[in-house]
Tab-separated table of C-alpha atoms and ligand atoms in Angstrom:
chain	number	residue	atom	x	y	z
A	126	UNK	CA	86.749	155.846	184.340
A	127	UNK	CA	87.374	152.369	185.752
A	128	UNK	CA	83.627	152.049	186.168
A	129	UNK	CA	83.222	152.558	182.425
A	130	UNK	CA	85.692	149.781	181.776
A	131	UNK	CA	83.844	147.473	184.179
A	132	UNK	CA	80.600	148.358	182.449
A	133	UNK	CA	82.060	147.492	179.065
A	134	UNK	CA	83.420	144.241	180.431
A	135	UNK	CA	80.091	143.244	181.977
A	136	UNK	CA	77.605	144.622	179.476
A	137	UNK	CA	79.722	144.642	176.286
A	138	UNK	CA	78.212	147.923	175.234
A	139	UNK	CA	78.729	151.634	175.833
A	140	UNK	CA	77.243	154.844	174.467
A	141	UNK	CA	79.138	156.873	171.900
A	142	UNK	CA	80.044	159.425	174.560
A	143	UNK	CA	81.403	156.719	176.799
A	144	UNK	CA	83.539	155.259	174.020
A	145	UNK	CA	84.808	158.777	173.322
A	146	UNK	CA	85.894	159.100	176.947
A	147	UNK	CA	87.837	155.835	176.762
A	148	UNK	CA	89.553	157.049	173.609
A	149	UNK	CA	90.435	160.385	175.176
A	150	UNK	CA	91.724	158.944	178.446
A	151	UNK	CA	95.319	159.903	179.245
A	152	UNK	CA	95.642	158.275	182.618
A	153	UNK	CA	98.245	155.504	182.558
A	154	UNK	CA	96.687	153.590	185.451
A	155	UNK	CA	93.290	153.504	183.788
A	156	UNK	CA	94.803	152.386	180.503
A	157	UNK	CA	96.724	149.623	182.244
A	158	UNK	CA	93.530	148.574	183.980
A	159	UNK	CA	91.715	148.384	180.646
A	160	UNK	CA	94.488	146.260	179.174
A	161	UNK	CA	94.491	143.957	182.133
A	162	UNK	CA	90.707	143.543	181.981
A	163	UNK	CA	90.919	142.792	178.262
A	164	UNK	CA	93.693	140.265	178.817
A	165	UNK	CA	91.705	138.543	181.550
A	166	UNK	CA	88.699	138.353	179.260
A	167	UNK	CA	90.824	136.749	176.551
A	168	UNK	CA	92.204	134.267	179.090
A	169	UNK	CA	88.731	133.304	180.212
A	170	UNK	CA	87.692	132.427	176.677
A	171	UNK	CA	90.879	131.141	175.129
A	172	UNK	CA	93.339	130.460	177.949
A	173	UNK	CA	96.849	131.275	176.783
A	174	UNK	CA	96.191	129.871	173.304
A	175	UNK	CA	97.048	131.859	170.204
A	176	UNK	CA	95.609	130.734	166.880
A	177	UNK	CA	97.719	130.867	163.757
A	178	UNK	CA	96.464	131.535	160.215
A	179	UNK	CA	98.638	131.036	157.175
A	180	UNK	CA	98.359	134.126	154.983
A	181	UNK	CA	98.657	133.461	151.253
A	182	UNK	CA	98.813	136.647	149.192
A	183	UNK	CA	97.337	135.311	145.974
A	184	UNK	CA	97.940	138.358	143.802
A	185	UNK	CA	98.506	142.111	143.784
A	186	UNK	CA	96.523	143.178	140.702
A	187	UNK	CA	93.692	145.463	141.726
A	188	UNK	CA	90.900	147.340	139.994
A	189	UNK	CA	90.654	149.803	142.893
A	190	UNK	CA	92.591	152.942	143.567
A	191	UNK	CA	92.386	153.382	147.344
A	192	UNK	CA	94.608	156.333	148.228
A	193	UNK	CA	96.340	154.522	151.106
A	194	UNK	CA	97.194	151.244	149.456
A	195	UNK	CA	100.503	150.372	147.813
A	196	UNK	CA	98.931	147.940	145.326
A	197	UNK	CA	96.361	150.468	144.090
A	198	UNK	CA	95.725	150.397	140.356
A	199	UNK	CA	97.345	153.790	139.906
A	200	UNK	CA	100.740	152.739	141.255
A	201	UNK	CA	102.897	152.019	138.188
A	202	UNK	CA	105.887	150.942	140.278
A	203	UNK	CA	104.504	147.614	141.446
A	204	UNK	CA	105.535	144.458	139.685
A	205	UNK	CA	102.223	142.654	139.393
A	206	UNK	CA	101.795	138.917	139.962
A	207	UNK	CA	99.087	136.331	140.425
A	208	UNK	CA	99.705	132.915	141.948
A	209	UNK	CA	98.552	129.891	139.984
A	210	UNK	CA	96.213	127.391	141.593
A	211	UNK	CA	99.161	125.000	141.885
A	212	UNK	CA	101.210	127.719	143.631
A	213	UNK	CA	98.393	128.275	146.101
A	214	UNK	CA	97.949	124.564	146.789
A	215	UNK	CA	101.685	124.260	147.295
A	216	UNK	CA	101.571	127.089	149.872
A	217	UNK	CA	98.763	125.225	151.644
A	218	UNK	CA	100.750	121.986	151.589
A	219	UNK	CA	103.759	123.687	153.154
A	220	UNK	CA	101.533	125.386	155.674
A	221	UNK	CA	99.769	122.176	156.567
A	222	UNK	CA	103.102	120.528	157.257
A	223	UNK	CA	104.064	123.413	159.546
A	224	UNK	CA	100.836	122.976	161.496
A	225	UNK	CA	98.517	125.572	159.924
A	226	UNK	CA	94.846	124.571	159.823
A	227	UNK	CA	93.517	127.864	158.482
A	228	UNK	CA	94.531	129.309	155.137
A	229	UNK	CA	93.747	132.921	154.372
A	230	UNK	CA	93.656	133.757	150.669
A	231	UNK	CA	94.131	137.493	150.388
A	232	UNK	CA	94.532	139.548	147.240
A	233	UNK	CA	93.663	142.660	145.314
A	234	UNK	CA	90.432	142.802	143.330
A	235	UNK	CA	91.947	141.375	140.156
A	236	UNK	CA	89.517	141.896	137.258
A	237	UNK	CA	91.085	138.967	135.391
A	238	UNK	CA	90.407	136.590	138.244
A	239	UNK	CA	86.975	135.119	137.592
A	240	UNK	CA	84.593	133.935	140.286
A	241	UNK	CA	84.690	130.535	138.655
A	242	UNK	CA	88.469	130.321	138.954
A	243	UNK	CA	88.296	131.325	142.607
A	244	UNK	CA	85.466	128.876	143.225
A	245	UNK	CA	87.464	126.021	141.698
A	246	UNK	CA	90.509	127.018	143.716
A	247	UNK	CA	88.522	127.017	146.951
A	248	UNK	CA	87.005	123.641	146.013
A	249	UNK	CA	90.482	122.211	145.338
A	250	UNK	CA	91.760	123.363	148.752
A	251	UNK	CA	88.615	122.013	150.387
A	252	UNK	CA	89.138	118.565	148.769
A	253	UNK	CA	92.842	118.415	149.553
A	254	UNK	CA	92.629	119.778	153.117
A	255	UNK	CA	89.221	118.729	154.457
A	256	UNK	CA	90.145	119.481	158.064
A	257	UNK	CA	91.226	123.081	157.401
A	258	UNK	CA	89.338	126.347	157.526
A	259	UNK	CA	89.455	128.501	154.395
A	260	UNK	CA	89.309	132.254	154.878
A	261	UNK	CA	88.954	134.624	151.938
A	262	UNK	CA	90.007	138.254	151.836
A	263	UNK	CA	89.367	139.162	148.212
A	264	UNK	CA	87.333	142.311	148.494
A	265	UNK	CA	83.912	143.252	147.225
A	266	UNK	CA	81.973	140.713	145.169
A	267	UNK	CA	78.376	140.022	144.208
A	268	UNK	CA	76.122	138.206	146.655
A	269	UNK	CA	75.995	135.334	144.221
A	270	UNK	CA	79.791	135.084	144.135
A	271	UNK	CA	79.982	135.083	147.933
A	272	UNK	CA	77.413	132.261	147.967
A	273	UNK	CA	79.259	130.217	145.353
A	274	UNK	CA	82.537	130.523	147.232
A	275	UNK	CA	80.828	129.540	150.469
A	276	UNK	CA	79.284	126.467	148.852
A	277	UNK	CA	82.682	125.574	147.411
A	278	UNK	CA	84.013	125.320	150.946
A	279	UNK	CA	85.106	128.759	152.190
A	280	UNK	CA	84.239	129.320	155.845
A	281	UNK	CA	85.321	132.831	156.680
A	282	UNK	CA	85.654	136.197	154.935
A	283	UNK	CA	87.625	139.289	155.897
A	284	UNK	CA	86.478	142.647	154.575
A	285	UNK	CA	87.454	145.672	156.605
A	286	UNK	CA	84.912	148.454	156.377
A	287	UNK	CA	87.945	150.830	156.755
A	288	UNK	CA	85.826	153.635	158.242
A	289	UNK	CA	82.133	153.903	159.087
A	290	UNK	CA	82.005	157.627	158.386
A	291	UNK	CA	80.963	158.300	154.796
A	292	UNK	CA	82.780	161.574	154.430
A	293	UNK	CA	85.953	160.014	155.784
A	294	UNK	CA	85.464	157.005	153.492
A	295	UNK	CA	85.453	159.392	150.534
A	296	UNK	CA	88.737	160.932	151.683
A	297	UNK	CA	90.336	157.497	151.586
A	298	UNK	CA	88.790	156.216	148.371
A	299	UNK	CA	88.052	157.583	144.899
A	300	UNK	CA	84.476	158.470	143.992
A	301	UNK	CA	83.734	155.172	142.241
A	302	UNK	CA	84.006	153.298	145.537
A	303	UNK	CA	80.936	153.314	147.726
A	304	UNK	CA	80.777	153.041	151.515
A	305	UNK	CA	77.197	151.826	151.263
A	306	UNK	CA	78.194	149.027	148.954
A	307	UNK	CA	80.969	147.955	151.278
A	308	UNK	CA	78.518	147.655	154.162
A	309	UNK	CA	76.121	145.830	151.857
A	310	UNK	CA	78.876	143.291	151.121
A	311	UNK	CA	79.432	142.749	154.847
A	312	UNK	CA	75.727	142.113	155.299
A	313	UNK	CA	75.726	139.594	152.425
A	314	UNK	CA	78.725	137.800	153.883
A	315	UNK	CA	77.006	137.380	157.203
A	316	UNK	CA	73.744	136.254	155.625
A	317	UNK	CA	75.596	133.722	153.514
A	318	UNK	CA	76.906	132.088	156.667
A	319	UNK	CA	80.536	133.155	156.691
A	320	UNK	CA	82.332	133.881	159.929
A	321	UNK	CA	82.796	137.495	158.974
A	322	UNK	CA	85.641	139.824	159.813
A	323	UNK	CA	85.770	143.565	159.511
A	324	UNK	CA	87.926	146.358	160.854
A	325	UNK	CA	89.789	149.565	160.284
A	326	UNK	CA	93.166	151.195	159.920
A	327	UNK	CA	94.049	153.296	162.931
A	328	UNK	CA	95.259	156.786	162.155
A	329	UNK	CA	94.315	156.763	158.492
A	330	UNK	CA	94.536	160.294	157.049
A	331	UNK	CA	91.678	162.503	158.219
A	332	UNK	CA	90.521	160.088	160.923
A	333	UNK	CA	89.164	161.810	164.037
A	334	UNK	CA	88.161	160.485	167.443
A	335	UNK	CA	84.530	160.937	166.400
A	336	UNK	CA	85.142	158.656	163.419
A	337	UNK	CA	86.603	156.011	165.732
A	338	UNK	CA	83.510	156.234	167.907
A	339	UNK	CA	81.379	155.565	164.815
A	340	UNK	CA	83.570	152.538	164.061
A	341	UNK	CA	83.193	151.276	167.623
A	342	UNK	CA	79.413	151.629	167.529
A	343	UNK	CA	79.246	149.958	164.131
A	344	UNK	CA	81.362	146.998	165.241
A	345	UNK	CA	79.382	146.706	168.449
A	346	UNK	CA	76.167	146.409	166.493
A	347	UNK	CA	77.463	144.365	163.515
A	348	UNK	CA	79.027	141.824	165.859
A	349	UNK	CA	81.677	140.420	163.515
A	350	UNK	CA	83.351	137.145	164.419
A	351	UNK	CA	86.752	138.619	163.546
A	352	UNK	CA	88.078	142.151	164.057
A	353	UNK	CA	91.201	143.302	162.226
A	354	UNK	CA	92.806	146.542	163.319
A	355	UNK	CA	96.232	147.835	162.473
A	356	UNK	CA	97.881	151.224	162.244
A	357	UNK	CA	97.890	153.053	158.916
A	358	UNK	CA	101.414	153.066	157.466
A	359	UNK	CA	102.251	155.274	154.473
A	360	UNK	CA	103.423	153.790	151.192
A	361	UNK	CA	105.900	155.930	149.270
A	362	UNK	CA	104.130	155.801	145.905
A	363	UNK	CA	100.588	156.600	146.993
A	364	UNK	CA	98.862	159.968	147.419
A	365	UNK	CA	99.291	159.471	151.187
A	366	UNK	CA	103.074	159.037	150.991
A	367	UNK	CA	103.747	162.028	153.239
A	368	UNK	CA	101.085	161.259	155.842
A	369	UNK	CA	102.149	160.159	159.319
A	370	UNK	CA	101.658	156.567	160.443
A	371	UNK	CA	98.930	155.679	162.923
A	372	UNK	CA	99.603	155.261	166.611
A	373	UNK	CA	100.628	151.931	168.131
A	374	UNK	CA	99.164	153.033	171.441
A	375	UNK	CA	95.737	153.820	169.967
A	376	UNK	CA	95.785	150.525	168.076
A	377	UNK	CA	96.330	148.466	171.203
A	378	UNK	CA	93.809	150.562	173.109
A	379	UNK	CA	91.240	149.692	170.446
A	380	UNK	CA	92.185	146.001	170.622
A	381	UNK	CA	91.398	146.080	174.346
A	382	UNK	CA	88.082	147.866	173.814
A	383	UNK	CA	87.062	145.378	171.116
A	384	UNK	CA	88.023	142.458	173.348
A	385	UNK	CA	85.819	143.771	176.157
A	386	UNK	CA	83.032	144.491	173.661
A	387	UNK	CA	83.161	141.068	171.956
A	388	UNK	CA	84.860	138.592	174.323
A	389	UNK	CA	84.733	135.640	171.909
A	390	UNK	CA	85.919	137.522	168.816
A	391	UNK	CA	89.003	136.430	166.935
A	392	UNK	CA	91.285	139.458	166.985
A	393	UNK	CA	94.645	139.323	165.216
A	394	UNK	CA	97.727	141.106	166.357
A	395	UNK	CA	98.332	142.453	162.876
A	396	UNK	CA	101.363	142.626	160.612
A	397	UNK	CA	101.024	146.423	160.484
A	398	UNK	CA	101.372	146.556	164.262
A	399	UNK	CA	104.449	144.301	164.102
A	400	UNK	CA	105.866	146.462	161.298
A	401	UNK	CA	105.566	149.703	163.219
A	402	UNK	CA	106.960	148.479	166.509
A	403	UNK	CA	109.587	145.784	167.142
A	404	UNK	CA	107.433	144.226	169.860
A	405	UNK	CA	104.115	145.260	168.324
A	406	UNK	CA	102.920	141.686	167.963
A	407	UNK	CA	103.483	141.034	171.660
A	408	UNK	CA	101.855	144.346	172.588
A	409	UNK	CA	98.749	143.392	170.604
A	410	UNK	CA	98.490	140.037	172.338
A	411	UNK	CA	99.010	141.538	175.764
A	412	UNK	CA	96.196	143.987	174.951
A	413	UNK	CA	93.749	141.172	174.124
A	414	UNK	CA	94.489	139.873	170.615
A	415	UNK	CA	94.467	136.088	170.162
A	416	UNK	CA	95.403	135.430	166.533
A	417	UNK	CA	98.559	135.832	164.459
A	418	UNK	CA	98.736	135.489	160.711
A	419	UNK	CA	102.224	134.533	159.534
A	420	UNK	CA	102.993	134.939	155.857
A	421	UNK	CA	102.841	131.733	153.785
A	422	UNK	CA	103.225	133.374	150.378
A	423	UNK	CA	106.094	132.225	148.147
A	424	UNK	CA	109.220	134.124	149.254
A	425	UNK	CA	109.902	135.663	145.850
A	426	UNK	CA	106.452	137.340	145.674
A	427	UNK	CA	106.301	138.639	149.222
A	428	UNK	CA	107.876	142.012	148.658
A	429	UNK	CA	105.546	142.676	145.723
A	430	UNK	CA	102.555	142.570	148.059
A	431	UNK	CA	103.535	145.873	149.619
A	432	UNK	CA	100.367	147.489	150.952
A	433	UNK	CA	102.630	149.906	152.861
A	434	UNK	CA	106.351	150.565	153.291
A	435	UNK	CA	108.609	148.070	155.108
A	436	UNK	CA	105.788	145.563	155.546
A	437	UNK	CA	107.078	142.749	157.744
A	438	UNK	CA	106.989	139.424	155.898
A	439	UNK	CA	109.954	137.495	157.232
A	440	UNK	CA	111.228	136.221	160.592
A	441	UNK	CA	108.472	135.814	163.160
A	442	UNK	CA	106.032	137.277	160.619
A	443	UNK	CA	106.674	134.357	158.224
A	444	UNK	CA	105.426	130.794	158.280
A	445	UNK	CA	109.063	129.569	158.170
A	446	UNK	CA	109.663	131.650	161.265
A	447	UNK	CA	107.122	129.731	163.314
A	448	UNK	CA	109.824	128.614	165.699
A	449	UNK	CA	110.882	132.205	166.397
A	450	UNK	CA	107.242	133.203	166.804
A	451	UNK	CA	106.674	130.313	169.208
A	452	UNK	CA	109.630	131.404	171.314
A	453	UNK	CA	108.572	135.015	171.361
A	454	UNK	CA	105.029	134.190	172.406
A	455	UNK	CA	106.315	131.763	175.018
A	456	UNK	CA	108.366	134.577	176.511
A	457	UNK	CA	105.137	136.476	177.253
A	458	UNK	CA	103.261	133.415	178.492
A	459	UNK	CA	101.370	132.274	175.402
A	460	UNK	CA	101.452	129.198	173.179
A	461	UNK	CA	100.546	128.594	169.577
A	462	UNK	CA	97.795	126.080	168.979
A	463	UNK	CA	97.151	124.415	165.653
A	464	UNK	CA	93.437	123.738	165.777
A	465	UNK	CA	91.189	125.621	163.363
A	466	UNK	CA	90.091	128.077	165.992
A	467	UNK	CA	86.559	128.682	164.731
A	468	UNK	CA	84.360	131.294	166.377
A	469	UNK	CA	82.415	129.708	169.205
B	231	5AD	N1	98.614	150.863	155.997
B	231	5AD	C1	98.009	149.975	156.819
B	231	5AD	N2	97.087	149.109	156.399
B	231	5AD	C2	96.762	149.108	155.092
B	231	5AD	N3	95.876	148.384	154.391
B	231	5AD	C3	95.939	148.772	153.111
B	231	5AD	N4	96.841	149.753	152.952
B	231	5AD	C4	97.366	149.992	154.170
B	231	5AD	C5	98.317	150.905	154.683
B	231	5AD	N5	98.921	151.788	153.883
B	231	5AD	C6	94.960	147.444	155.021
B	231	5AD	C7	93.506	147.789	154.694
B	231	5AD	C8	93.015	146.551	153.987
B	231	5AD	C9	93.963	145.481	154.476
B	231	5AD	C10	94.083	144.291	153.593
B	231	5AD	O1	95.199	146.143	154.561
B	231	5AD	O2	92.772	148.022	155.892
B	231	5AD	O3	91.673	146.228	154.277
């Protein structure tokens, strides 16, 4: 088994069967070895530097009805909001002062939010913060919209494919959502010139080991610059309310595999991981993650952006908690750096 891990580290590629064996492995020594190899790989590329991204949740209105997501259209219990451009710029200003040089604008697919409005917002951030990276995480759009936003100054785009298996995709999403279209969007993003991020939820309802192998092979071949993986966590007013949460252990195992597969990738230790386990953030970093994304959204809106129950948004998960985060990362031998941290 260790030979497989060495092969992945050296060649950055395995067969589906080989990935399946890594996922099935129960041997603690082997798993520790994999983690250690992943951590060494991260160290080689990034030293002990952790990049920070300020996450601004721009709004929770959404045209989609994904069965797992707390801000799905069909959830009547969410108080909906949308930040104004001034609100967003103010979040950026605060973030800039704290040392953030990447702003991530994430939100539901709000039908009232026009491409033009988003384009002007991106352009305003670009003018005001010329030395910062702008990352968008606003879902599926037309190729033309992606191009306009890129020209306006956006540099990166996050769009998780959620699952590469079509049948599984249809278990997670209503019929009007198309797995083919999602992959098409990812292709457009890459062609447009974005540093592109994709990823999955670990342990989403119906997910099998075979599905994870398909995700691994897809991400190997797509070669995204960013890979976001977090455990599925149920939200009480979704159709998946009674489903169990994903596994922290499998999540960090996947982080290590992705690190060995794509040594230079930007891999966040996600909020979902930190939500599910008190030291989840640290576990993710020790498994090979090198990015954290503290929440920069206005405090009064944060709890409305509830993708899942008990989502961490304060303390070390918040931009104001940067000091706590710094201390916690220091305790495991890492330091926060404030440069943009582009993919190299
Ligand atoms: N649990 C964990 N992650 C979730 N996301 C949405 N709902 C949940 C949930 N219940 C993730 C999706 C999406 C990202 C913004 O948040 O993967 O792409």
